[in-house]
Tab-separated table of C-alpha atoms in Angstrom:
chain	number	residue	atom	x	y	z
M	197	MET	CA	0.094	0.422	0.489
M	198	ALA	CA	2.543	2.443	1.559
M	199	ARG	CA	5.176	1.362	-1.589
M	200	GLU	CA	2.173	1.984	-4.212
M	201	ASN	CA	1.734	5.594	-2.895
M	202	TRP	CA	4.903	6.265	-4.266
M	203	ARG	CA	5.272	4.665	-7.347
M	204	TRP	CA	4.476	8.834	-8.858
M	205	PHE	CA	7.822	9.516	-7.525
M	206	HIS	CA	10.529	6.660	-8.087
M	207	MET	CA	8.423	7.012	-11.393
M	208	LEU	CA	10.114	10.360	-11.493
M	209	GLY	CA	14.020	9.216	-11.051
M	210	SER	CA	12.792	6.900	-14.366
M	211	PRO	CA	14.338	9.298	-17.442
M	212	PRO	CA	12.798	7.770	-19.959
M	213	HIS	CA	9.222	7.967	-18.218
M	214	VAL	CA	9.880	11.817	-17.454
M	215	PHE	CA	11.518	12.216	-21.194
M	216	ARG	CA	8.163	10.888	-21.653
M	217	ILE	CA	6.210	12.711	-19.672
M	218	ALA	CA	7.528	15.872	-20.646
M	219	GLY	CA	6.971	15.368	-24.931
M	220	ARG	CA	3.629	14.845	-24.063
M	221	LEU	CA	3.275	17.730	-21.378
M	222	ALA	CA	5.120	20.872	-23.422
M	223	PRO	CA	3.299	21.101	-25.789
M	224	TRP	CA	0.132	22.397	-23.742
M	225	PHE	CA	2.205	24.740	-21.245
M	226	GLY	CA	3.394	25.806	-25.229
M	227	GLY	CA	0.494	26.479	-25.999
M	228	LEU	CA	-1.151	28.394	-23.249
M	229	GLY	CA	1.505	30.369	-21.981
M	230	LEU	CA	1.675	31.955	-25.579
M	231	ALA	CA	-1.716	32.225	-25.424
M	232	ALA	CA	-1.199	34.210	-22.254
M	233	LEU	CA	1.449	35.855	-22.962
M	234	ALA	CA	-0.361	37.174	-26.258
M	235	VAL	CA	-2.961	38.477	-24.963
M	236	ALA	CA	-1.449	39.863	-22.139
M	237	THR	CA	1.191	42.018	-24.234
M	238	VAL	CA	-2.039	43.137	-26.102
M	239	TRP	CA	-3.742	43.950	-23.554
M	240	GLY	CA	-1.248	45.382	-21.395
M	241	LEU	CA	0.695	47.326	-24.437
M	242	VAL	CA	-3.304	48.624	-26.525
M	243	PHE	CA	-5.457	48.506	-24.195
M	244	ALA	CA	-4.013	49.436	-20.584
M	245	PRO	CA	-4.135	53.047	-19.663
M	246	PRO	CA	-0.563	54.933	-19.593
M	247	ASP	CA	0.252	56.676	-16.276
M	248	TYR	CA	-0.364	59.448	-15.467
M	249	GLU	CA	2.984	59.697	-14.196
M	250	GLN	CA	5.430	58.516	-16.535
M	251	GLY	CA	3.179	58.624	-19.427
M	252	ASP	CA	3.907	54.636	-21.394
M	253	GLY	CA	7.033	53.940	-19.940
M	254	PHE	CA	5.373	52.143	-17.093
M	255	ARG	CA	4.441	49.324	-19.843
M	256	ILE	CA	7.727	47.951	-19.352
M	257	ILE	CA	6.494	46.234	-16.076
M	258	TYR	CA	5.073	44.074	-18.510
M	259	VAL	CA	8.297	41.987	-18.963
M	260	HIS	CA	9.789	43.700	-15.410
M	261	VAL	CA	8.244	42.234	-13.249
M	262	PRO	CA	6.894	38.378	-14.086
M	263	SER	CA	10.668	38.110	-14.989
M	264	ALA	CA	12.031	39.502	-11.213
M	265	TRP	CA	9.824	36.878	-10.382
M	266	LEU	CA	10.532	34.337	-11.939
M	267	SER	CA	13.928	35.168	-11.519
M	268	LEU	CA	13.845	34.495	-7.917
M	269	PHE	CA	10.961	30.958	-8.577
M	270	VAL	CA	13.360	29.626	-10.931
M	271	TYR	CA	16.271	29.922	-8.735
M	272	THR	CA	15.188	28.251	-5.873
M	273	MET	CA	13.259	25.002	-8.104
M	274	MET	CA	15.967	24.563	-8.564
M	275	ALA	CA	17.793	24.359	-5.061
M	276	VAL	CA	14.963	21.814	-4.439
M	277	ALA	CA	15.625	19.617	-7.512
M	278	CYS	CA	19.024	19.363	-5.821
M	279	ALA	CA	18.274	19.219	-2.261
M	280	VAL	CA	16.265	16.134	-3.904
M	281	GLY	CA	19.207	15.041	-5.785
M	282	LEU	CA	21.132	15.324	-3.682
M	283	ILE	CA	19.077	13.528	-0.813
M	284	TRP	CA	16.958	10.403	-3.177
M	285	ARG	CA	20.463	10.434	-5.327
M	286	MET	CA	17.967	10.988	-8.408
M	287	LYS	CA	19.155	12.007	-11.964
M	288	VAL	CA	16.574	13.126	-13.277
M	289	ALA	CA	16.616	16.416	-9.800
M	290	PHE	CA	19.880	17.582	-11.666
M	291	ALA	CA	18.708	17.329	-14.290
M	292	VAL	CA	15.944	19.874	-13.559
M	293	ALA	CA	18.627	21.588	-12.441
M	294	VAL	CA	20.762	21.908	-14.850
M	295	ALA	CA	17.722	22.853	-17.020
M	296	ALA	CA	16.533	25.514	-14.942
M	297	ALA	CA	19.772	27.496	-14.964
M	298	PRO	CA	21.059	29.327	-17.994
M	299	LEU	CA	16.212	30.329	-17.407
M	300	GLY	CA	16.922	31.337	-14.303
M	301	ALA	CA	19.969	33.363	-15.089
M	302	ALA	CA	18.473	34.364	-18.299
M	303	PHE	CA	15.290	35.772	-16.962
M	304	THR	CA	17.444	37.646	-14.134
M	305	PHE	CA	19.073	38.866	-16.714
M	306	LEU	CA	15.969	40.027	-18.670
M	307	SER	CA	15.113	41.961	-15.104
M	308	LEU	CA	18.011	43.555	-15.204
M	309	ALA	CA	18.104	44.816	-18.205
M	310	THR	CA	14.023	46.130	-18.438
M	311	GLY	CA	14.643	47.652	-15.401
M	312	SER	CA	17.810	49.819	-16.852
M	313	LEU	CA	15.984	50.597	-19.367
M	314	TRP	CA	12.767	51.840	-17.754
M	315	GLY	CA	15.234	53.702	-15.324
M	316	GLN	CA	16.427	55.923	-18.108
M	317	PRO	CA	14.112	57.819	-18.895
M	318	MET	CA	11.874	57.434	-15.273
M	319	TRP	CA	15.022	58.021	-12.367
M	320	GLY	CA	17.778	59.921	-14.901
M	321	THR	CA	20.273	56.531	-15.467
M	322	TRP	CA	20.718	53.560	-16.206
M	323	TRP	CA	22.212	52.446	-13.086
M	324	THR	CA	21.457	52.766	-9.456
M	325	TRP	CA	21.776	51.103	-6.498
M	326	ASP	CA	18.863	50.078	-5.437
M	327	PRO	CA	18.831	46.961	-3.460
M	328	ARG	CA	16.273	45.702	-5.726
M	329	LEU	CA	18.765	45.881	-8.601
M	330	THR	CA	21.700	45.090	-6.529
M	331	SER	CA	19.498	41.971	-5.119
M	332	GLN	CA	19.138	40.634	-8.965
M	333	LEU	CA	22.499	41.295	-9.517
M	334	ILE	CA	24.102	39.174	-7.172
M	335	LEU	CA	21.564	36.654	-8.013
M	336	LEU	CA	22.799	37.339	-11.394
M	337	PHE	CA	26.224	35.658	-9.991
M	338	LEU	CA	25.222	32.902	-8.418
M	339	TYR	CA	23.348	31.369	-11.266
M	340	LEU	CA	26.665	31.890	-13.189
M	341	GLY	CA	28.574	30.299	-10.278
M	342	PHE	CA	26.516	27.117	-10.483
M	343	ILE	CA	26.966	27.161	-14.714
M	344	ALA	CA	30.366	27.087	-14.386
M	345	LEU	CA	30.809	25.180	-11.472
M	346	ASN	CA	28.210	22.300	-13.035
M	347	ARG	CA	30.307	22.614	-16.464
M	348	ALA	CA	33.589	22.522	-14.492
M	349	PHE	CA	33.917	18.785	-14.094
M	350	GLN	CA	34.688	15.469	-16.003
M	351	ASP	CA	32.410	13.100	-14.665
M	352	GLN	CA	28.795	15.478	-15.227
M	353	ARG	CA	27.796	12.866	-11.882
M	354	SER	CA	30.433	14.536	-9.611
M	355	GLY	CA	30.078	18.597	-11.795
M	356	ASP	CA	26.522	17.584	-10.527
M	357	ARG	CA	26.227	17.030	-7.209
M	358	ALA	CA	28.935	19.733	-6.269
M	359	SER	CA	26.591	22.158	-8.007
M	360	ALA	CA	23.888	21.280	-5.646
M	361	LEU	CA	25.461	21.476	-2.991
M	362	LEU	CA	26.354	25.444	-3.778
M	363	ALA	CA	22.929	25.637	-4.621
M	364	VAL	CA	21.398	24.508	-1.716
M	365	VAL	CA	23.966	26.538	0.234
M	366	GLY	CA	22.639	29.554	-2.198
M	367	VAL	CA	19.622	29.009	-1.099
M	368	VAL	CA	19.965	29.932	2.542
M	369	ASN	CA	22.199	33.070	1.486
M	370	VAL	CA	19.571	34.497	-0.057
M	371	PRO	CA	17.640	35.930	2.393
M	372	ILE	CA	20.328	37.126	3.888
M	373	ILE	CA	22.154	39.067	1.547
M	374	HIS	CA	18.544	40.588	0.264
M	375	PHE	CA	18.478	41.574	3.659
M	376	SER	CA	21.356	42.973	4.248
M	377	VAL	CA	21.192	44.715	0.643
M	378	ASP	CA	18.523	46.699	2.135
M	379	TRP	CA	20.167	47.885	5.319
M	380	TRP	CA	22.619	48.938	3.502
M	381	HIS	CA	20.758	50.978	1.262
M	382	SER	CA	19.290	52.217	3.893
M	383	LEU	CA	21.793	54.123	6.344
M	384	HIS	CA	22.154	56.211	2.943
M	385	GLN	CA	18.838	56.624	0.925
M	386	PRO	CA	19.609	58.547	-2.109
M	387	ALA	CA	17.520	61.857	-2.114
M	388	THR	CA	17.386	62.689	-5.316
M	389	ILE	CA	16.030	59.556	-7.015
M	390	ALA	CA	12.013	60.629	-7.318
M	391	LYS	CA	10.779	57.162	-5.933
M	392	PHE	CA	6.857	55.924	-7.744
M	393	GLY	CA	4.656	54.630	-5.229
M	394	ALA	CA	5.097	50.701	-6.864
M	395	PRO	CA	1.882	48.655	-4.476
M	396	SER	CA	-0.622	51.605	-5.285
M	397	ILE	CA	-1.221	50.189	-9.555
M	398	ASP	CA	-4.989	50.262	-10.781
M	399	THR	CA	-6.385	47.288	-12.093
M	400	ALA	CA	-6.236	48.219	-15.509
M	401	MET	CA	-2.876	47.576	-15.688
M	402	LEU	CA	-2.524	44.345	-12.887
M	403	ILE	CA	-5.063	42.366	-14.569
M	404	PRO	CA	-2.667	42.022	-18.308
M	405	LEU	CA	0.310	41.993	-15.288
M	406	LEU	CA	-0.747	38.912	-13.553
M	407	ILE	CA	-1.933	37.004	-16.945
M	408	MET	CA	1.898	37.936	-18.427
M	409	ALA	CA	2.723	36.853	-15.180
M	410	VAL	CA	0.549	33.750	-15.479
M	411	GLY	CA	1.766	33.662	-19.207
M	412	PHE	CA	5.509	33.851	-18.180
M	413	LYS	CA	6.028	30.592	-15.365
M	414	LEU	CA	3.604	28.141	-18.370
M	415	TYR	CA	6.629	29.556	-21.052
M	416	PHE	CA	9.030	29.311	-18.640
M	417	VAL	CA	7.448	25.488	-18.073
M	418	TRP	CA	7.381	24.469	-21.343
M	419	LEU	CA	11.141	26.226	-22.156
M	420	LEU	CA	12.199	23.946	-18.921
M	421	LEU	CA	10.383	21.288	-20.245
M	422	LEU	CA	11.913	21.292	-23.949
M	423	GLN	CA	15.890	21.948	-21.853
M	424	LEU	CA	15.136	19.315	-19.757
M	425	ARG	CA	13.960	17.137	-22.502
M	426	SER	CA	17.716	17.081	-24.792
M	427	GLU	CA	19.177	17.254	-21.398
M	428	LEU	CA	18.119	13.555	-20.407
M	429	LEU	CA	19.233	12.804	-24.246
M	430	LEU	CA	22.588	14.132	-23.482
M	431	ARG	CA	23.552	12.509	-20.503
M	432	GLU	CA	21.923	9.099	-21.304
M	433	LYS	CA	23.882	9.233	-24.471
M	434	ARG	CA	24.599	5.707	-23.951
M	435	ALA	CA	21.403	3.742	-22.802
M	436	SER	CA	19.527	1.440	-24.276
M	437	TRP	CA	15.575	3.450	-24.584
M	438	VAL	CA	17.983	6.182	-26.440
M	439	ALA	CA	19.385	3.583	-28.929
M	440	ASP	CA	15.865	2.377	-29.740
M	441	LEU	CA	14.102	5.933	-29.705
M	442	VAL	CA	17.037	6.835	-32.214
M	443	SER	CA	15.833	3.869	-34.396
M	444	GLU	CA	12.472	4.353	-34.029
M	445	GLN	CA	12.659	7.477	-36.526
M	446	PRO	CA	12.083	7.047	-39.619
M	447	GLY	CA	14.828	7.846	-42.484
M	448	ARG	CA	17.343	5.697	-40.393
C	240	MET	CA	35.654	13.078	19.927
C	241	ARG	CA	38.213	15.433	21.453
C	242	GLY	CA	40.783	13.102	20.721
C	243	VAL	CA	40.077	14.229	17.051
C	244	PHE	CA	39.209	18.480	17.476
C	245	MET	CA	43.397	18.076	19.113
C	246	THR	CA	44.772	15.726	17.230
C	247	THR	CA	44.202	17.888	13.315
C	248	LEU	CA	44.244	21.662	14.986
C	249	LYS	CA	48.303	20.409	16.380
C	250	ARG	CA	48.560	18.764	13.050
C	251	GLU	CA	47.107	21.662	11.332
C	252	LEU	CA	49.294	24.556	13.670
C	253	LEU	CA	52.558	22.655	13.136
C	254	LEU	CA	52.557	22.224	9.612
C	255	ALA	CA	52.009	25.989	9.284
C	256	VAL	CA	54.545	27.194	11.139
C	257	ARG	CA	56.590	24.480	8.994
C	258	ARG	CA	55.471	27.002	6.306
C	259	GLY	CA	56.039	29.922	7.452
C	260	SER	CA	56.861	31.900	3.790
C	261	ASP	CA	52.941	30.585	3.547
C	262	LEU	CA	51.907	32.208	6.060
C	263	ALA	CA	52.867	36.237	4.835
C	264	THR	CA	52.371	35.627	1.211
C	265	PRO	CA	48.377	36.801	2.367
C	266	LEU	CA	49.342	39.056	5.219
C	267	MET	CA	51.773	41.310	1.867
C	268	PHE	CA	49.022	40.944	0.328
C	269	PHE	CA	46.834	42.358	2.546
C	270	ILE	CA	48.564	45.675	3.173
C	271	LEU	CA	49.274	46.084	-0.571
C	272	VAL	CA	46.306	45.611	-1.888
C	273	GLY	CA	45.026	48.864	0.472
C	274	MET	CA	48.331	50.778	-0.843
C	275	LEU	CA	46.896	49.924	-4.526
C	276	PHE	CA	44.050	51.106	-3.471
C	277	VAL	CA	45.222	54.769	-1.931
C	278	LEU	CA	47.758	55.266	-4.926
C	279	GLY	CA	45.234	55.117	-7.311
C	280	LEU	CA	43.315	57.681	-5.707
C	281	GLU	CA	44.079	60.396	-3.930
C	282	PRO	CA	45.764	60.548	-0.707
C	283	ARG	CA	42.953	63.183	0.451
C	284	PRO	CA	42.918	62.674	3.859
C	285	SER	CA	38.819	62.872	3.876
C	286	LEU	CA	38.474	60.719	0.881
C	287	LEU	CA	40.682	58.065	2.805
C	288	VAL	CA	38.062	57.906	5.228
C	289	ALA	CA	35.273	57.396	3.203
C	290	VAL	CA	36.445	54.911	1.181
C	291	GLY	CA	38.746	53.412	4.608
C	292	PRO	CA	36.451	50.983	5.876
C	293	GLY	CA	35.307	48.882	2.749
C	294	VAL	CA	39.169	48.919	1.284
C	295	ILE	CA	40.247	47.501	4.230
C	296	TRP	CA	37.537	44.627	4.464
C	297	VAL	CA	38.208	44.171	0.329
C	298	ALA	CA	41.679	43.312	1.077
C	299	ALA	CA	41.135	41.019	4.200
C	300	LEU	CA	38.028	39.598	1.426
C	301	LEU	CA	40.744	38.630	-0.932
C	302	ALA	CA	43.351	38.003	1.495
C	303	SER	CA	41.915	35.369	3.027
C	304	LEU	CA	40.591	34.387	-0.420
C	305	LEU	CA	43.599	33.900	-1.682
C	306	GLY	CA	44.893	30.789	0.673
C	307	ALA	CA	41.653	29.038	0.239
C	308	GLU	CA	42.584	27.060	-1.823
C	309	ARG	CA	45.444	25.208	-0.036
C	310	LEU	CA	43.665	24.267	3.335
C	311	PHE	CA	42.543	21.137	1.076
C	312	ARG	CA	44.800	19.696	-1.730
C	313	ASP	CA	47.573	18.773	-0.281
C	314	ASP	CA	45.930	15.876	1.885
C	315	PHE	CA	43.845	15.515	-0.795
C	316	HIS	CA	46.233	14.361	-3.592
C	317	GLY	CA	47.516	12.372	-0.279
C	318	GLY	CA	44.901	10.216	0.425
C	319	GLY	CA	44.606	11.940	4.277
C	320	LEU	CA	40.937	13.637	3.562
C	321	GLU	CA	39.941	10.330	2.317
C	322	LEU	CA	41.202	8.232	5.341
C	323	ALA	CA	39.333	11.588	7.827
C	324	ALA	CA	36.352	10.483	5.411
C	325	LEU	CA	36.053	7.033	6.129
C	326	SER	CA	37.205	7.419	9.842
C	327	PRO	CA	34.023	6.777	12.727
C	328	GLU	CA	34.604	9.898	14.035
C	329	PRO	CA	32.682	12.428	12.019
C	330	LEU	CA	34.306	14.384	9.460
C	331	SER	CA	32.148	17.541	10.644
C	332	LEU	CA	34.820	17.660	13.986
C	333	ASN	CA	38.070	17.193	11.791
C	334	ILE	CA	36.708	20.064	9.856
C	335	LEU	CA	35.795	22.115	11.935
C	336	ALA	CA	39.289	21.781	13.283
C	337	ARG	CA	41.216	22.600	9.877
C	338	LEU	CA	38.999	25.764	10.517
C	339	LEU	CA	40.251	27.139	13.723
C	340	GLY	CA	43.418	26.030	12.405
C	341	HIS	CA	43.496	28.057	9.295
C	342	TRP	CA	42.122	30.436	10.821
C	343	LEU	CA	44.186	31.041	13.556
C	344	VAL	CA	46.930	31.280	11.206
C	345	THR	CA	45.784	33.425	8.448
C	346	ALA	CA	43.284	35.199	10.189
C	347	VAL	CA	44.363	36.740	13.564
C	348	PRO	CA	47.715	38.530	11.875
C	349	LEU	CA	45.495	39.934	9.846
C	350	ILE	CA	43.541	41.611	12.237
C	351	LEU	CA	46.681	42.535	13.998
C	352	LEU	CA	47.874	43.519	10.964
C	353	ALA	CA	44.495	45.778	10.333
C	354	PRO	CA	44.943	48.532	12.818
C	355	VAL	CA	48.176	49.185	9.959
C	356	LEU	CA	45.523	49.680	7.706
C	357	SER	CA	43.267	51.216	9.284
C	358	LEU	CA	46.054	54.197	10.021
C	359	MET	CA	47.257	54.331	6.283
C	360	MET	CA	43.650	54.853	5.614
C	361	ASN	CA	43.663	57.834	8.404
C	362	LEU	CA	40.669	56.176	10.424
C	363	PRO	CA	39.968	57.984	13.406
C	364	MET	CA	41.271	55.739	16.689
C	365	GLN	CA	37.585	55.985	17.814
C	366	ALA	CA	37.089	53.348	15.139
C	367	LEU	CA	39.406	50.926	16.051
C	368	PRO	CA	38.262	48.698	18.655
C	369	VAL	CA	34.886	48.444	16.009
C	370	LEU	CA	37.287	47.336	13.120
C	371	LEU	CA	38.901	45.155	14.956
C	372	LEU	CA	35.486	43.665	16.533
C	373	VAL	CA	33.902	43.574	13.542
C	374	LEU	CA	37.093	41.815	11.121
C	375	LEU	CA	37.196	38.873	14.877
C	376	LEU	CA	33.372	38.558	13.522
C	377	GLY	CA	33.282	38.534	9.821
C	378	THR	CA	36.871	36.772	9.492
C	379	PRO	CA	35.525	33.198	10.402
C	380	VAL	CA	33.102	33.856	7.900
C	381	PHE	CA	35.362	34.072	5.096
C	382	THR	CA	37.344	31.150	6.562
C	383	VAL	CA	33.829	28.770	6.303
C	384	LEU	CA	32.607	30.575	2.623
C	385	SER	CA	36.367	29.761	1.688
C	386	ALA	CA	36.649	26.592	2.585
C	387	LEU	CA	33.634	25.258	0.790
C	388	GLY	CA	34.473	26.714	-1.968
C	389	ALA	CA	37.944	25.062	-2.180
C	390	ALA	CA	36.331	21.448	-0.540
C	391	LEU	CA	34.052	21.999	-3.596
C	392	THR	CA	36.733	22.377	-6.282
C	393	VAL	CA	39.657	20.786	-4.874
C	394	SER	CA	39.781	17.935	-7.509
C	395	LEU	CA	39.645	20.398	-9.960
C	396	ARG	CA	43.120	21.513	-12.051
C	397	GLY	CA	42.787	25.279	-11.845
C	398	GLY	CA	39.876	25.587	-9.064
C	399	GLY	CA	41.389	28.736	-7.886
C	400	THR	CA	39.140	31.143	-10.365
C	401	LEU	CA	36.553	29.166	-10.079
C	402	LEU	CA	36.578	29.123	-6.156
C	403	ALA	CA	36.307	32.937	-6.394
C	404	LEU	CA	33.454	33.083	-8.908
C	405	LEU	CA	31.388	31.131	-6.052
C	406	VAL	CA	32.899	32.649	-3.180
C	407	LEU	CA	32.678	36.283	-3.184
C	408	PRO	CA	28.683	36.635	-4.281
C	409	LEU	CA	28.105	34.673	-0.897
C	410	THR	CA	30.401	36.737	1.268
C	411	ILE	CA	28.457	39.943	-0.004
C	412	PRO	CA	26.477	40.224	3.763
C	413	VAL	CA	29.302	40.174	5.532
C	414	LEU	CA	31.397	43.092	3.634
C	415	ILE	CA	28.220	44.684	4.028
C	416	PHE	CA	27.444	44.346	7.042
C	417	GLY	CA	31.063	44.796	8.408
C	418	SER	CA	32.284	47.747	6.674
C	419	ARG	CA	28.589	49.772	7.112
C	420	SER	CA	29.836	49.514	10.803
C	421	VAL	CA	32.763	50.823	10.721
C	422	VAL	CA	31.683	53.304	9.684
C	423	GLN	CA	28.974	54.290	11.373
C	424	ALA	CA	31.933	54.113	14.057
C	425	VAL	CA	33.816	56.011	11.537
C	426	GLU	CA	30.985	58.617	11.919
C	427	GLY	CA	29.895	58.447	15.598
C	428	ASP	CA	27.048	57.051	14.719
C	429	ALA	CA	25.366	53.730	17.117
C	430	VAL	CA	26.910	50.442	15.149
C	431	THR	CA	23.861	49.000	14.289
C	432	GLY	CA	25.474	46.163	11.942
C	433	VAL	CA	27.375	44.150	14.667
C	434	TRP	CA	24.445	41.531	15.553
C	435	ALA	CA	23.872	40.594	12.244
C	436	LEU	CA	27.083	40.376	11.373
C	437	ALA	CA	27.825	37.681	14.989
C	438	SER	CA	24.347	35.595	13.542
C	439	ILE	CA	25.410	35.193	10.295
C	440	MET	CA	28.666	34.248	12.248
C	441	MET	CA	27.365	31.329	14.400
C	442	LEU	CA	25.416	30.339	11.711
C	443	ALA	CA	28.303	29.788	9.530
C	444	ILE	CA	30.450	28.388	12.494
C	445	SER	CA	27.493	25.942	13.291
C	446	LEU	CA	26.794	24.751	9.714
C	447	GLY	CA	29.877	25.329	7.949
C	448	PRO	CA	31.581	22.294	8.846
C	449	MET	CA	28.731	19.876	7.608
C	450	ALA	CA	28.201	21.599	4.503
C	451	ILE	CA	32.061	21.449	3.363
C	452	ALA	CA	32.024	17.784	5.149
C	453	ALA	CA	29.200	17.081	1.710
C	454	ALA	CA	31.133	19.015	-0.579
C	455	ILE	CA	34.535	16.370	-0.211
C	456	ARG	CA	32.903	14.164	-0.095
C	457	ILE	CA	31.407	14.576	-3.408
C	458	SER	CA	34.831	15.538	-3.944
C	459	LEU	CA	36.120	12.202	-2.809
C	460	GLU	CA	33.202	10.708	-5.374
């Protein structure tokens, strides 16, 4: 009975099984994600009212905020996958983390780039040592460190386990980094930068933002599944199921 | 349990004493980095006071990274780490002793040299006790983090640069609380960063050895 309940969990440890499931799920996430992105883009860029202070410039939040949310979400997810991999020695979990890392780094970079583009007209500067910007930049370096460590090993398994440990340590550190950067900033509040009240946002602007956030998340899962599939193929290239898969392909 | 700890600590200190020149290098580096900053800026006292705490902390951070690569390297290649990992005694205890030994021979001299750098930076005397206190609290965290980086990269050839890339982002909280506390002391304000620094240190020395032990086991595979 108890064993039966855990069957699904053990199935997740099997690369061919996960490869199949990911292949079946990917189109759904991709379709829904792209649809949500399309709806939210049109709604946010065309139908949402312009901001009374920032004009049309505020519309960059439709890319900026969802990618910033994702950047932290992906790191946390990656660290959980790494912990699962370390604890239950699950190969697939490491593949998930390795597939997620470049995506998370890309979203972090996107949030930094869009924040910078928004900052130029609004704050009058490309870069300011705002605590959120600073934390994002540190987060980007955490991602890059993970990727670099993972690739540094000849043996994939050692690389997986070493970088997984780094990710787990990193996730313990992220709240401390956020706290320290906030504290650092509070000591010398620059008065020159006018801050817009962020939390008060009109519903007409908020709804497309939420749709966009959901769209981003689905889009991320889609990319993750595709990336995971190729990662699994790469790692299992000597396994018989991959050989079977290749021989099934027409034209071979 | 205590036997392992004391034996490892003694061995660590003995090795350090036998290789005296290795001890001096990070210290010279520490002073040199401070000097380079002053030469790169202009020796205006008010400017030096403003950047001094940050410079001292960055110099201490870089100096503690400098010797980190060596922390496990010899014992990894010589097989000593493998024996420690196989022994029935907890590996984390062995690690803790090594960390303490490393901290005693690298960080303590650095803290003792800090007043020199503080003079070079024109920091007022009133800030000196706080500077020493925060260095005392912050350098153990540097030791733990750089040892973690060293343990993760010990099996790699040329892991030194990678080590820096991995460890530096994690040290940012210590850098912030450490240097800002000194700034507060320089300006005569209440020093509020020390408590955060003390709790980070407790976290690092209680969880750090276990994480490092796990990293060593991964590297030994």
